[in-house]
């Protein structure tokens, strides 16, 4: 949702995006755990954030943003800098699904949200728990 159209990327763009993604995950984990930032991951994110970001344009139909892969990645990196240095840091949580590594901002009442989303992980976990309960429940005698 950050850009409306992106020019096709090359293998090098995919490699760079993967490197930035892994650095960002490390930095988010460091921040969530209250640890010092990993210096190498910090350098990777900051290098991406220094590049020119995507620039929105006003058109007759409204806002439109075209970007190259590098511009899109720079835009993501800048938003990550804002997130990791902003007031939402205490609200960051990692999904409770052991198979998921997504991190989300918990703005739920009571801050008791457990999953990145109900439509994905939450439903899977709840359905599995329901099936497990049904399987282990003693069969009721027929009358």
Coordinates of C-alpha atoms in Angstrom, one line a residue:
X1 CA 0.0 0.0 0.0
X2 CA 3.0 2.4 0.0
X3 CA 3.1 2.6 -3.7
X4 CA 0.6 2.2 -6.5
X5 CA 2.9 1.0 -9.2
X6 CA 6.4 -0.4 -9.0
X7 CA 8.8 -1.0 -11.9
X8 CA 9.9 -4.6 -12.2
X9 CA 12.9 -5.5 -10.1
X10 CA 16.0 -7.5 -10.8
X11 CA 17.6 -10.2 -8.7
X12 CA 19.9 -7.7 -7.1
X13 CA 16.8 -5.7 -5.9
X14 CA 15.3 -8.9 -4.4
X15 CA 18.7 -9.6 -2.6
X16 CA 18.8 -6.0 -1.2
X17 CA 15.2 -6.2 -0.1
X18 CA 15.9 -9.5 1.7
X19 CA 19.0 -8.1 3.4
X20 CA 17.0 -5.0 4.6
X21 CA 14.1 -7.2 5.7
X22 CA 16.4 -9.4 7.8
X23 CA 18.2 -6.4 9.3
X24 CA 14.8 -4.8 10.2
X25 CA 13.6 -8.0 11.8
X26 CA 16.8 -8.0 13.9
X27 CA 16.3 -4.4 14.9
X28 CA 12.7 -4.9 15.8
X29 CA 13.6 -7.9 18.0
X30 CA 16.4 -5.9 19.7
X31 CA 14.0 -3.0 20.4
X32 CA 11.2 -5.3 21.7
X33 CA 13.6 -7.1 24.0
X34 CA 15.1 -3.8 25.2
X35 CA 18.6 -4.7 23.9
X36 CA 21.1 -2.5 22.1
X37 CA 20.7 -2.4 18.3
X38 CA 22.9 -4.7 16.3
X39 CA 25.3 -2.3 14.6
X40 CA 25.5 -4.2 11.3
X41 CA 21.7 -4.3 11.0
X42 CA 21.5 -0.6 11.9
X43 CA 24.0 0.2 9.1
X44 CA 21.9 -1.8 6.6
X45 CA 18.6 -0.1 7.5
X46 CA 20.2 3.4 7.6
X47 CA 21.8 2.9 4.2
X48 CA 18.5 1.9 2.7
X49 CA 16.7 4.9 4.4
X50 CA 19.3 7.4 3.0
X51 CA 18.3 6.6 -0.6
X52 CA 15.6 8.6 -2.4
X53 CA 12.1 7.4 -1.3
X54 CA 9.0 7.1 -3.5
X55 CA 7.4 10.5 -4.2
X56 CA 3.6 10.7 -4.3
X57 CA 2.1 12.8 -7.1
X58 CA -1.3 14.5 -7.3
X59 CA -3.3 13.4 -10.3
X60 CA -6.8 14.2 -11.6
X61 CA -7.9 10.9 -10.0
X62 CA -6.1 11.6 -6.7
X63 CA -2.8 10.6 -5.1
X64 CA -0.6 8.2 -7.1
X65 CA 2.8 6.9 -6.3
X66 CA 5.1 5.2 -8.8
X67 CA 8.4 3.8 -7.6
X68 CA 11.4 1.8 -8.5
X69 CA 12.3 -1.1 -6.2
X70 CA 15.0 1.1 -4.6
X71 CA 12.6 3.9 -3.9
X72 CA 10.0 1.5 -2.5
X73 CA 12.6 0.0 -0.2
X74 CA 13.8 3.4 0.9
X75 CA 10.3 4.3 1.8
X76 CA 9.9 1.2 3.9
X77 CA 13.2 1.8 5.6
X78 CA 12.2 5.4 6.5
X79 CA 9.0 4.2 8.0
X80 CA 10.9 1.6 10.0
X81 CA 13.2 4.3 11.3
X82 CA 10.1 6.2 12.4
X83 CA 8.5 3.2 14.1
X84 CA 11.7 2.1 15.9
X85 CA 12.3 5.6 17.3
X86 CA 8.7 6.5 18.0
X87 CA 6.1 6.1 20.7
X88 CA 4.7 2.7 19.4
X89 CA 7.7 0.7 20.4
X90 CA 6.1 -0.5 23.7
X91 CA 3.1 -1.7 21.6
X92 CA 5.1 -4.0 19.4
X93 CA 4.5 -7.7 19.8
X94 CA 5.4 -10.9 17.9
X95 CA 2.6 -13.2 16.7
X96 CA 1.8 -16.0 19.2
X97 CA 1.6 -18.5 16.3
X98 CA 4.9 -20.5 16.5
X99 CA 4.9 -20.8 12.7
X100 CA 4.6 -17.0 12.2
X101 CA 7.3 -14.3 12.7
X102 CA 5.1 -11.2 12.0
X103 CA 5.4 -8.3 14.4
X104 CA 2.4 -6.0 15.0
X105 CA 1.4 -3.0 16.9
X106 CA -1.1 -4.0 19.7
X107 CA -3.7 -1.3 20.1
X108 CA -6.4 -3.6 21.4
X109 CA -8.2 -2.7 24.6
X110 CA -6.2 -4.2 27.4
X111 CA -3.3 -4.9 25.1
X112 CA -4.1 -8.6 25.1
X113 CA -4.0 -9.4 21.4
X114 CA -2.0 -12.6 20.7
X115 CA -1.9 -12.9 16.9
X116 CA -0.9 -10.8 14.0
X117 CA -4.4 -11.1 12.7
X118 CA -7.5 -13.1 13.3
X119 CA -8.0 -13.8 9.6
X120 CA -4.7 -15.5 9.4
X121 CA -3.0 -16.8 12.5
X122 CA -5.8 -16.3 15.1
X123 CA -8.3 -18.5 13.2
X124 CA -5.7 -21.2 12.6
X125 CA -4.8 -21.4 16.3
X126 CA -8.4 -21.2 17.6
X127 CA -9.5 -23.9 15.1
X128 CA -6.6 -26.2 16.0
X129 CA -7.4 -25.7 19.8
X130 CA -11.1 -26.5 19.1
X131 CA -10.3 -29.6 17.2
X132 CA -7.9 -30.7 19.9
X133 CA -10.6 -30.2 22.6
X134 CA -13.1 -32.2 20.5
X135 CA -10.7 -35.0 20.0
X136 CA -9.8 -35.3 23.6
X137 CA -13.3 -34.9 25.0
X138 CA -14.9 -38.2 26.1
X139 CA -17.7 -39.3 23.8
X140 CA -21.1 -38.8 25.3
X141 CA -23.2 -42.0 25.7
X142 CA -26.1 -42.2 23.2
X143 CA -29.5 -42.3 24.9

